[in-house]
Amino acid sequence: MRLKNKLLLILFSSVFAFVLGLYIAFFHLGLLEYLVNRQLRNIIAGNLPLKVNIGDIGGDYFRELVISNIQVDYDDGNSRYNIATIPTLRLQYNPSDFWRGVIRFNKIVIDSAQLTLTRGTDGRWLVPTPNVKGTGDKKAISFEVQELELASLRLRLLRPQDSLIFDRITLKAALEARDNTYALRLDTLSYRSSERKFNINYAKGKASLTGSNLMLQDLVLKTDSSDLTLGGQMTLTEGLTWKMLLQARRLNLHEGLSFINVNLSGDISAEGEVSYQDRKISGKAKISGTFEHRLFDSLMVAFRYFDKELSLDTLSGEILDGTAIEGRGDIDLGIKPERYHLKAKIRGFNLNNLVSDTYETNLNGDFDLSGSGLKGESLLLDVIVDLGESWFDEYHAYELNGAMAITTDSIRFQDDFIIHYKDNYFNVSGRLDYRGDIDLDGTTRFEDLSAFNRQTFIERMGGRADLSFKVTGAVHNPDIAGEIKSDSLWLYDIYSRQARIDFDMRHFLYDRDGSVNAELFNGSAYDIPFDTIILKMAVDSQFVKFEKAYLRNQYSEADSRGSLDYLSYPQVMKLDTLNLRLIELNAANQGEIVINIDSSGYAIEQCRLLRPQGALEGTGRVNYDDTWNLSFNAERL
């Protein structure tokens, strides 16, 4: 072989051996990993309190690198811990991009990594920060990651007292940095947390960071109990500020408010805007849903929140399943039980929708409410009302005015609570229990008693009267006792210029049982003047028993006993006993006297009076319009 050829062969063999040696050294004997680790140490040393070690580098090197067993340790000289363990980091790229000076990765995949942050004994998070501050402006780095995937990542936040762990973190995104702006397109994010309130089942959206300004666009968050979309701007400076547009298809209040240590329950939907500045949250929103098991139909709210005090500057809409409201209020959430105040105009308020198993109501007017507690036995509402026409259970009122206290077991009407019914004003005080009991005291002046015709066992009455009463027993059919004083009382066709009636009635609305005593002076009975009428009556269901009925005037005197069936039609009055003195003539009944009372007047069905000598018998009608038709039969008079 000629010398020239030998020299070429030796040179080629040497180059091949050198390249092969480099290949073996780099890719099989760990030289590449050694050089990379040394270079990383040189870059990080003196700049960051980190130690990075790469275990293995593989892949085809031209389009993909697979870096395995990456260990990142935090070490500031005083504290040391493993901040990251990355079993596999896969980088896919196009070499031509790097030749052209473009940092672009087609795909980065991090699989089964574990990240850890811990707090030192002084309470500070041990986070790596540069030890040496650079001088002058640094040129911004531009790069692009077209696909970023995190699979089965775990993040631990360790504190001396407890730990917070985020597990099974899965992320797919795209990341780009250009001209000091970092842009993120989040395609999917999910993870589980050791604290349930931090769980994210699904997230997607866009974000961009320029300097300290963070922009969020169409950020969808779905948790175990909430589903919402956010968009807005945050300023990431020492004085953090942000403003967000919120669309919550479902927002769980217990989950959301737990971040500010407020324990309230409910599920609402909301749409509006929220902002934060100087530790104050404010905004306005349209909400609907449930709050502490109470229905909010559709409510516009303008609010401010600071230091656990929530101010509701505007409340407008419908709450509690149909109650229209227009007002404002505030809630102090920093004390237990909570304290709050509401001043509003309401329409169609049903107490049973606020406190269940109470009374059906329809209240309309002005409410000034101060309360404490939002649930359970701690609920107490002190309310001053000025209401127009309203209904309470089956009771109708034209106006209601005064103070009352509402709890979970009763309503207490404070002194001088006024109820206006027709032309009469009732002053009441006392208690209504939700289990159905009532205990009320009251007074009123009737300007016209005819408003209550056919509402008691007395079908026709009228005139003025002062009433003091006490109502007890069951609300649906209460007991009532009291006294009536009048200077102009009408009972049927009996008129008195001075009257006093006391009554004690059990089951006032139906199945009545009790007593009524009346003393009437200076009047007329069926156009016959009298000086005195005394009535002692016992009421038993539909019957009124006249235990004593006494009448006296200048010329006559009568004393009788009997009964009235006032629920039949016509009403039937039967007198068992009648003793009559007219001037010096005496008479007494023989047999029962029967009189039917209908809407037109009186029908005398049976009446026979005996004298010491002779008898008088009569039948016929006496009408309310002063017409009459009577027949008499006299014997030996």
XYZ file of C-alpha atoms in Angstrom:
637
model
C 0.000 0.000 0.000
C 1.393 3.322 -0.886
C 2.334 5.688 1.914
C -0.257 8.226 0.914
C -3.068 5.757 1.254
C -1.727 4.567 4.568
C -1.637 8.114 5.913
C -5.236 8.743 4.791
C -6.384 5.517 6.397
C -4.627 6.375 9.638
C -6.133 9.888 9.625
C -9.627 8.577 8.896
C -9.293 5.925 11.578
C -8.096 8.492 14.082
C -10.991 10.830 13.335
C -13.466 7.940 13.509
C -11.987 6.745 16.776
C -12.107 10.283 18.163
C -15.726 10.773 17.107
C -16.650 7.335 18.373
C -14.905 8.075 21.629
C -16.717 11.371 21.958
C -20.017 9.637 21.187
C -19.384 6.945 23.758
C -18.172 9.486 26.301
C -21.080 11.832 25.722
C -23.946 9.393 25.365
C -22.858 6.256 27.184
C -20.343 7.277 29.810
C -22.287 10.313 31.138
C -19.974 13.027 29.820
C -22.926 14.980 28.386
C -24.768 14.863 31.687
C -21.563 15.855 33.495
C -20.979 18.853 31.258
C -24.618 19.964 31.470
C -24.662 19.626 35.254
C -21.391 21.553 35.535
C -22.685 24.286 33.277
C -25.908 24.503 35.307
C -23.871 24.801 38.496
C -21.830 27.594 36.951
C -24.956 29.452 35.825
C -26.870 29.033 39.104
C -23.972 29.422 41.545
C -24.120 32.804 43.252
C -27.403 33.683 41.574
C -30.020 31.278 42.964
C -30.066 29.135 46.130
C -30.618 26.023 44.016
C -28.753 22.850 43.185
C -29.812 21.074 40.004
C -28.746 17.605 38.969
C -29.729 15.803 35.758
C -29.591 12.033 35.825
C -29.816 11.103 32.146
C -30.227 12.739 28.753
C -31.623 10.727 25.861
C -33.707 10.966 22.728
C -32.639 11.352 19.127
C -31.084 14.773 19.972
C -32.125 16.215 16.621
C -35.873 16.562 17.237
C -36.352 15.293 20.767
C -34.560 15.317 24.078
C -35.666 13.129 26.969
C -34.193 14.281 30.269
C -34.677 11.921 33.189
C -34.248 11.976 36.938
C -33.997 15.726 37.432
C -33.450 16.758 41.046
C -33.737 20.381 42.168
C -32.778 21.200 45.766
C -33.220 24.452 47.649
C -30.172 25.405 49.716
C -29.655 28.884 51.121
C -27.056 27.822 53.684
C -29.582 27.636 56.507
C -32.362 25.497 55.070
C -32.284 22.703 52.544
C -35.049 20.630 50.979
C -35.949 19.005 47.666
C -37.975 21.515 45.702
C -38.571 19.397 42.577
C -38.248 15.824 41.410
C -38.936 15.331 37.703
C -38.739 11.722 36.528
C -39.158 12.620 32.861
C -38.929 15.865 30.886
C -39.566 15.453 27.173
C -38.658 18.290 24.759
C -39.669 18.213 21.092
C -38.334 20.873 18.727
C -37.191 21.719 15.220
C -33.416 22.329 15.055
C -33.817 24.877 12.277
C -35.656 27.151 14.715
C -32.611 27.274 16.973
C -30.264 27.873 13.979
C -32.388 30.919 13.192
C -32.195 32.116 16.807
C -35.811 31.243 17.594
C -36.488 29.450 20.861
C -39.482 27.332 20.024
C -40.543 23.964 21.368
C -43.149 21.986 19.561
C -43.995 20.133 22.740
C -42.843 19.901 26.342
C -44.111 17.051 28.497
C -43.441 16.750 32.223
C -44.616 13.455 33.669
C -45.131 12.450 37.322
C -43.178 15.364 38.736
C -43.332 16.347 42.401
C -42.912 19.993 43.429
C -42.543 21.160 47.007
C -42.555 24.529 48.715
C -41.991 24.842 52.437
C -42.034 27.533 55.070
C -39.129 28.303 57.315
C -39.280 28.726 61.076
C -39.785 32.475 60.567
C -42.964 31.845 58.552
C -41.496 32.856 55.161
C -41.906 30.622 52.147
C -38.506 29.275 51.096
C -38.771 30.259 47.436
C -35.646 30.652 45.297
C -35.030 34.292 44.428
C -31.951 35.829 42.773
C -29.190 36.620 45.258
C -27.568 39.246 43.024
C -29.517 42.022 41.401
C -28.570 42.807 37.870
C -27.812 46.318 36.710
C -29.343 47.998 33.732
C -32.139 46.753 31.546
C -31.992 43.157 30.439
C -33.175 42.163 27.034
C -36.411 40.246 27.206
C -36.241 36.587 26.274
C -38.661 35.452 23.588
C -39.735 31.833 23.402
C -42.682 29.695 22.442
C -44.039 26.379 23.673
C -46.708 25.218 21.272
C -47.848 22.372 23.519
C -47.161 22.135 27.230
C -48.370 19.046 29.061
C -48.201 18.239 32.742
C -49.300 14.727 33.653
C -49.823 13.371 37.185
C -47.973 16.272 38.749
C -48.009 16.736 42.527
C -47.515 20.005 44.416
C -46.948 20.102 48.169
C -47.128 23.276 50.266
C -45.598 22.436 53.630
C -46.084 24.500 56.766
C -45.034 23.698 60.346
C -48.675 23.304 61.431
C -50.170 21.602 58.382
C -49.754 20.830 54.697
C -51.718 21.570 51.543
C -51.341 19.065 48.730
C -52.433 19.385 45.112
C -52.482 15.984 43.476
C -53.160 14.493 40.030
C -52.455 17.827 38.338
C -53.153 17.571 34.620
C -52.518 20.512 32.326
C -52.528 21.152 28.601
C -51.572 24.607 27.421
C -49.572 26.778 25.041
C -47.072 29.368 26.256
C -45.379 32.269 24.497
C -43.112 35.116 25.597
C -42.563 38.092 23.330
C -41.658 41.729 23.969
C -41.986 41.421 27.775
C -45.431 39.854 27.406
C -46.144 36.303 28.488
C -49.246 34.723 26.972
C -50.885 31.483 28.114
C -53.608 29.565 26.356
C -54.984 27.082 28.839
C -56.752 24.201 27.135
C -57.438 22.112 30.210
C -56.476 21.996 33.871
C -57.645 19.728 36.662
C -56.396 18.587 40.043
C -57.493 17.368 43.452
C -56.543 18.991 46.712
C -56.249 17.875 50.315
C -58.662 20.752 51.049
C -61.813 20.207 49.034
C -62.464 23.901 48.460
C -59.357 24.109 46.220
C -60.407 21.281 43.867
C -60.561 22.133 40.163
C -62.386 19.667 37.950
C -61.907 21.658 34.756
C -60.413 24.968 33.724
C -59.674 26.666 30.417
C -59.098 30.176 29.160
C -56.458 32.710 28.214
C -54.082 34.848 30.247
C -51.368 37.362 29.447
C -48.815 39.062 31.698
C -47.096 42.321 30.766
C -44.957 43.689 33.543
C -47.256 43.614 36.565
C -50.497 43.616 34.562
C -52.264 40.267 34.273
C -55.176 39.931 31.850
C -57.646 37.035 32.039
C -59.989 36.205 29.183
C -62.862 33.691 29.231
C -61.391 31.764 32.141
C -63.774 28.870 32.845
C -63.560 27.241 36.282
C -65.508 24.175 37.330
C -65.138 22.904 40.870
C -66.994 20.238 42.823
C -69.845 22.690 43.476
C -69.374 25.722 41.214
C -69.243 26.595 37.523
C -68.166 30.114 36.516
C -66.435 32.207 33.880
C -64.080 35.089 34.689
C -62.500 37.828 32.662
C -60.659 40.967 33.684
C -57.429 42.594 34.772
C -55.123 42.265 37.796
C -52.241 44.494 38.832
C -49.642 42.311 40.573
C -47.951 44.946 42.685
C -47.605 45.273 46.432
C -51.028 46.949 46.481
C -52.852 44.214 44.574
C -55.861 45.407 42.563
C -58.182 43.578 40.204
C -61.440 43.975 38.344
C -63.357 41.010 36.969
C -66.446 40.302 34.950
C -68.204 37.328 36.501
C -70.694 34.902 35.016
C -71.509 32.150 37.499
C -73.828 29.478 36.216
C -73.565 27.968 39.680
C -71.724 29.418 42.643
C -71.648 27.486 45.899
C -71.510 30.077 48.682
C -70.075 27.736 51.301
C -67.244 26.848 48.938
C -66.608 30.381 47.663
C -66.912 32.282 50.953
C -64.691 29.817 52.788
C -61.713 31.632 51.219
C -62.562 34.699 53.346
C -63.519 32.592 56.391
C -67.262 33.259 56.085
C -69.548 30.312 56.774
C -72.751 30.742 54.747
C -74.597 28.219 52.619
C -76.442 28.451 49.315
C -76.237 27.927 45.580
C -76.711 30.936 43.333
C -76.230 31.995 39.744
C -74.750 35.447 39.248
C -73.735 37.843 36.501
C -71.933 41.124 37.098
C -68.613 42.742 37.908
C -66.369 42.564 40.968
C -63.315 44.653 41.843
C -60.666 44.638 44.580
C -58.564 47.524 45.848
C -57.053 48.418 49.229
C -58.363 45.139 50.685
C -61.907 46.140 49.727
C -64.177 44.153 47.410
C -67.016 45.910 45.606
C -69.269 45.303 42.661
C -72.753 44.814 41.352
C -74.478 41.687 40.125
C -77.769 40.074 39.269
C -78.224 36.946 41.352
C -80.767 34.176 41.787
C -80.810 30.891 43.656
C -80.855 29.889 47.316
C -79.259 31.567 50.317
C -79.394 29.768 53.685
C -82.194 27.555 52.291
C -84.225 30.599 51.215
C -85.083 31.318 47.595
C -83.789 34.418 45.822
C -85.812 34.728 42.626
C -84.010 37.551 40.810
C -82.110 40.241 42.695
C -79.956 43.170 41.582
C -77.257 43.904 44.172
C -74.635 46.627 44.503
C -72.262 45.696 47.317
C -69.067 46.532 49.208
C -67.068 44.161 51.432
C -64.310 45.102 53.865
C -63.059 43.522 57.073
C -65.980 41.044 57.169
C -68.592 43.784 56.809
C -70.842 43.510 53.759
C -72.708 46.663 52.701
C -75.611 46.209 50.291
C -76.060 49.654 48.774
C -78.788 48.476 46.404
C -81.244 45.598 46.662
C -83.849 45.418 43.930
C -85.850 42.480 42.639
C -87.605 39.434 44.045
C -86.599 37.243 46.970
C -88.172 34.526 49.127
C -90.239 33.016 46.324
C -92.146 36.073 45.145
C -91.423 38.937 47.564
C -90.643 42.153 45.674
C -87.992 44.261 47.430
C -86.424 47.680 46.951
C -83.936 48.789 49.595
C -80.484 48.586 51.145
C -78.770 46.880 54.059
C -75.584 45.582 55.643
C -74.254 42.429 57.329
C -71.484 42.149 59.931
C -69.978 38.713 59.307
C -67.158 39.187 61.797
C -69.205 38.250 64.853
C -71.305 35.225 65.751
C -74.189 35.234 65.424
C -74.056 37.574 62.443
C -75.699 40.997 62.744
C -77.467 42.741 59.892
C -79.819 45.567 59.000
C -82.280 46.010 56.153
C -84.395 49.002 55.213
C -86.688 48.298 52.288
C -90.070 48.492 50.655
C -91.511 45.023 50.201
C -94.526 43.552 48.462
C -95.957 40.074 48.890
C -93.792 38.982 51.847
C -94.673 35.481 53.067
C -93.258 34.791 56.530
C -93.406 31.052 55.886
C -90.771 31.472 53.149
C -88.387 33.087 55.656
C -89.078 30.906 58.698
C -90.550 27.575 57.652
C -93.572 25.990 59.340
C -94.896 29.352 60.552
C -97.762 31.317 58.973
C -98.783 32.159 55.439
C -98.708 35.954 55.096
C -98.962 38.611 52.416
C -97.349 41.750 53.831
C -96.851 44.960 51.839
C -95.076 48.171 52.846
C -91.973 49.492 54.603
C -89.650 47.242 56.623
C -86.872 48.436 58.934
C -85.190 45.248 60.103
C -82.307 44.640 62.494
C -81.343 41.025 62.980
C -78.814 38.574 64.314
C -78.133 35.035 63.149
C -78.952 33.604 59.746
C -79.878 30.076 60.678
C -80.975 27.835 63.509
C -82.031 29.026 66.914
C -79.767 32.091 66.679
C -82.166 33.818 64.254
C -83.669 36.997 65.755
C -85.308 39.755 63.713
C -86.349 43.067 65.265
C -88.657 44.659 62.719
C -90.374 48.033 62.549
C -93.114 47.937 59.923
C -95.364 50.470 58.263
C -97.530 48.276 56.057
C -100.502 48.834 53.814
C -103.204 46.294 53.080
C -101.917 42.904 54.169
C -102.967 39.415 55.206
C -101.695 37.352 58.126
C -102.835 33.757 57.894
C -106.611 34.159 57.370
C -106.732 37.606 58.997
C -107.050 40.745 56.892
C -105.681 44.168 57.860
C -105.782 47.505 56.058
C -102.648 48.792 57.809
C -100.008 47.467 60.212
C -97.650 49.751 62.099
C -95.208 49.116 64.912
C -92.396 46.934 66.171
C -92.215 43.166 66.368
C -89.574 40.531 67.072
C -89.385 37.413 64.877
C -87.541 34.282 66.039
C -87.521 30.663 64.916
C -90.365 29.811 67.308
C -92.565 32.895 67.605
C -93.482 36.465 66.712
C -93.709 39.003 69.518
C -95.668 42.212 68.917
C -94.209 45.026 71.004
C -96.362 47.524 72.910
C -98.604 49.765 70.824
C -98.424 47.670 67.667
C -101.293 49.053 65.561
C -103.574 47.015 63.308
C -106.057 48.927 61.154
C -109.122 46.969 60.081
C -111.898 48.812 58.251
C -112.455 51.988 60.326
C -110.917 50.640 63.520
C -107.409 50.715 64.972
C -106.313 47.934 67.333
C -103.380 48.434 69.706
C -101.953 44.992 70.483
C -98.978 43.411 72.210
C -98.079 39.812 72.849
C -96.857 36.641 71.209
C -97.721 34.265 68.370
C -96.113 30.827 68.574
C -95.499 28.956 65.323
C -96.792 25.781 66.902
C -100.195 27.495 66.768
C -100.633 29.294 70.105
C -101.426 32.966 70.618
C -101.231 35.299 73.624
C -102.214 38.882 72.779
C -103.498 41.848 74.772
C -105.141 44.747 73.013
C -107.386 47.764 73.028
C -109.350 49.606 70.386
C -112.076 52.156 69.881
C -114.807 51.148 67.479
C -116.292 54.072 65.609
C -118.828 51.760 63.995
C -119.445 48.243 65.243
C -121.500 47.416 62.163
C -118.203 46.533 60.445
C -118.312 43.277 62.403
C -121.870 42.248 61.565
C -122.220 38.508 60.950
C -118.655 37.896 62.179
C -119.694 36.875 65.717
C -122.743 35.236 67.245
C -124.359 38.714 67.170
C -125.646 39.199 63.629
C -126.473 42.925 63.835
C -124.772 45.563 65.918
C -123.539 49.126 65.615
C -122.438 52.275 67.412
C -119.260 53.392 69.157
C -117.391 51.358 71.754
C -114.076 50.982 73.586
C -112.742 47.434 73.751
C -110.015 45.883 75.874
C -109.340 42.225 75.172
C -107.021 39.274 75.638
C -106.641 36.601 72.959
C -105.170 33.204 73.851
C -105.263 29.619 72.622
C -104.935 28.396 69.051
C -104.462 30.938 66.263
C -106.895 29.181 63.928
C -109.672 29.400 66.559
C -108.543 31.488 69.539
C -110.080 32.149 72.928
C -111.003 35.766 73.647
C -111.930 37.610 76.813
C -112.472 41.286 77.395
C -114.706 44.220 78.112
C -116.683 46.620 75.927
C -117.805 50.063 77.057
C -120.040 52.152 74.827
C -121.966 55.426 74.808
C -124.038 54.417 71.759
C -124.536 50.694 71.339
C -126.917 48.928 68.965
C -127.698 45.212 69.368
C -130.336 44.231 66.845
C -133.123 46.784 67.627
C -131.877 47.522 71.101
C -130.136 50.862 71.584
C -128.262 51.973 74.710
C -126.642 55.296 75.629
C -124.519 53.604 78.263
C -123.399 49.990 77.978
C -120.913 47.627 79.510
C -120.294 44.103 78.199
C -117.763 41.584 79.492
C -117.128 38.314 77.719
C -115.003 35.205 78.054
C -115.241 33.066 74.937
C -113.399 29.870 74.133
C -113.034 29.049 70.425
C -114.161 32.446 69.190
C -114.370 31.644 65.462
C -116.345 28.401 65.614
C -117.544 25.842 68.194
C -117.893 28.761 70.575
C -118.111 28.130 74.301
C -118.181 30.808 76.984
C -120.115 33.581 78.658
C -121.278 37.101 77.842
C -122.652 39.558 80.412
C -124.190 42.864 79.373
C -125.510 45.868 81.255
C -127.379 48.433 79.152
C -128.749 51.717 80.472
C -130.935 54.499 79.095
C -132.076 53.349 75.696
C -134.841 51.737 73.733
C -135.714 48.177 72.797
C -137.812 47.908 69.647
C -138.831 51.550 70.156
C -139.832 50.883 73.761
C -137.738 52.973 76.162
C -135.905 51.290 79.016
C -133.862 52.269 82.008
C -131.953 49.024 82.458
C -131.277 45.796 80.593
C -129.206 43.061 82.183
C -128.182 40.018 80.123
C -126.286 36.989 81.333
C -125.618 34.572 78.491
C -123.788 31.283 78.072
C -122.594 30.354 74.572
C -122.304 26.682 73.674
C -121.434 25.952 70.047
C -124.363 27.305 68.005
C -126.589 28.023 70.992
C -126.775 31.092 73.240
C -128.474 30.408 76.551
C -130.094 33.399 78.280
C -129.490 32.631 81.925
C -130.925 36.014 82.769
C -132.578 38.614 80.562
C -133.961 41.526 82.567
C -135.568 44.747 81.289
C -137.014 47.644 83.243
C -138.447 51.043 82.413
C -140.782 53.536 84.002
C -143.897 51.509 83.258
C -142.824 47.914 82.969
C -140.449 45.192 84.007
C -139.621 41.869 82.349
C -137.491 38.927 83.374
C -136.889 35.926 81.089
C -134.716 32.924 80.354
C -134.266 31.043 77.111
C -131.975 30.196 74.208
C -131.003 31.292 70.692
C -129.864 28.999 67.866
C -127.852 31.626 65.964
C -126.250 29.373 63.327
C -129.516 28.081 61.880
C -131.540 30.002 59.325
C -133.747 31.472 60.350
C -132.319 31.860 63.820
C -134.610 30.362 66.449
C -135.125 32.038 69.829
C -137.003 30.124 72.517
C -138.016 31.639 75.846
C -138.679 29.107 78.580
C -139.609 31.718 81.147
C -141.062 35.205 80.809
C -142.401 37.249 83.719
C -143.886 40.561 82.622
C -145.190 43.508 84.606
C -146.881 46.301 82.672
C -147.904 49.144 85.003
C -149.726 47.083 87.641
C -150.617 44.186 85.367
C -148.643 40.944 85.650
C -148.322 38.177 83.084
C -146.242 35.033 82.561
C -145.712 32.697 79.666
C -147.608 29.487 79.254
C -145.386 27.088 77.360
C -142.454 28.009 75.181
C -142.306 31.291 73.307
C -140.812 30.660 69.847
C -139.548 33.495 67.627
C -137.743 33.003 64.298
C -135.265 35.695 63.240
C -134.417 36.101 59.553
C -132.917 38.761 57.314
C -136.180 40.774 57.270
C -137.257 40.684 60.882
C -138.981 38.540 63.492
C -141.615 35.870 63.033
C -143.546 35.120 66.243
C -144.421 31.467 65.868
C -145.736 30.796 69.351
C -146.498 33.112 72.271
C -149.098 32.696 75.011
C -149.207 34.864 78.134
C -151.321 34.155 81.224
C -152.735 36.637 83.720
C -154.299 35.786 87.043
C -157.480 36.033 85.064
C -157.415 35.490 81.317
C -154.781 34.950 78.649
C -153.328 36.592 75.529
C -151.990 34.676 72.538
C -150.295 36.203 69.522
C -148.492 35.315 66.260
C -147.211 37.247 63.235
C -144.262 39.334 62.008
C -142.401 42.430 63.059
C -139.963 43.603 60.345
C -136.830 45.704 60.508
C -138.439 48.318 58.254
C -141.053 49.023 60.986
C -143.843 47.130 59.224
C -145.685 44.460 61.113
C -148.529 41.994 60.833
C -149.768 40.485 64.086
C -152.726 38.374 65.170
C -153.985 38.273 68.772
C -156.377 36.023 70.608
C -157.579 37.176 74.048
C -159.331 35.050 76.640
C -161.250 36.574 79.581
C -159.131 39.728 79.631
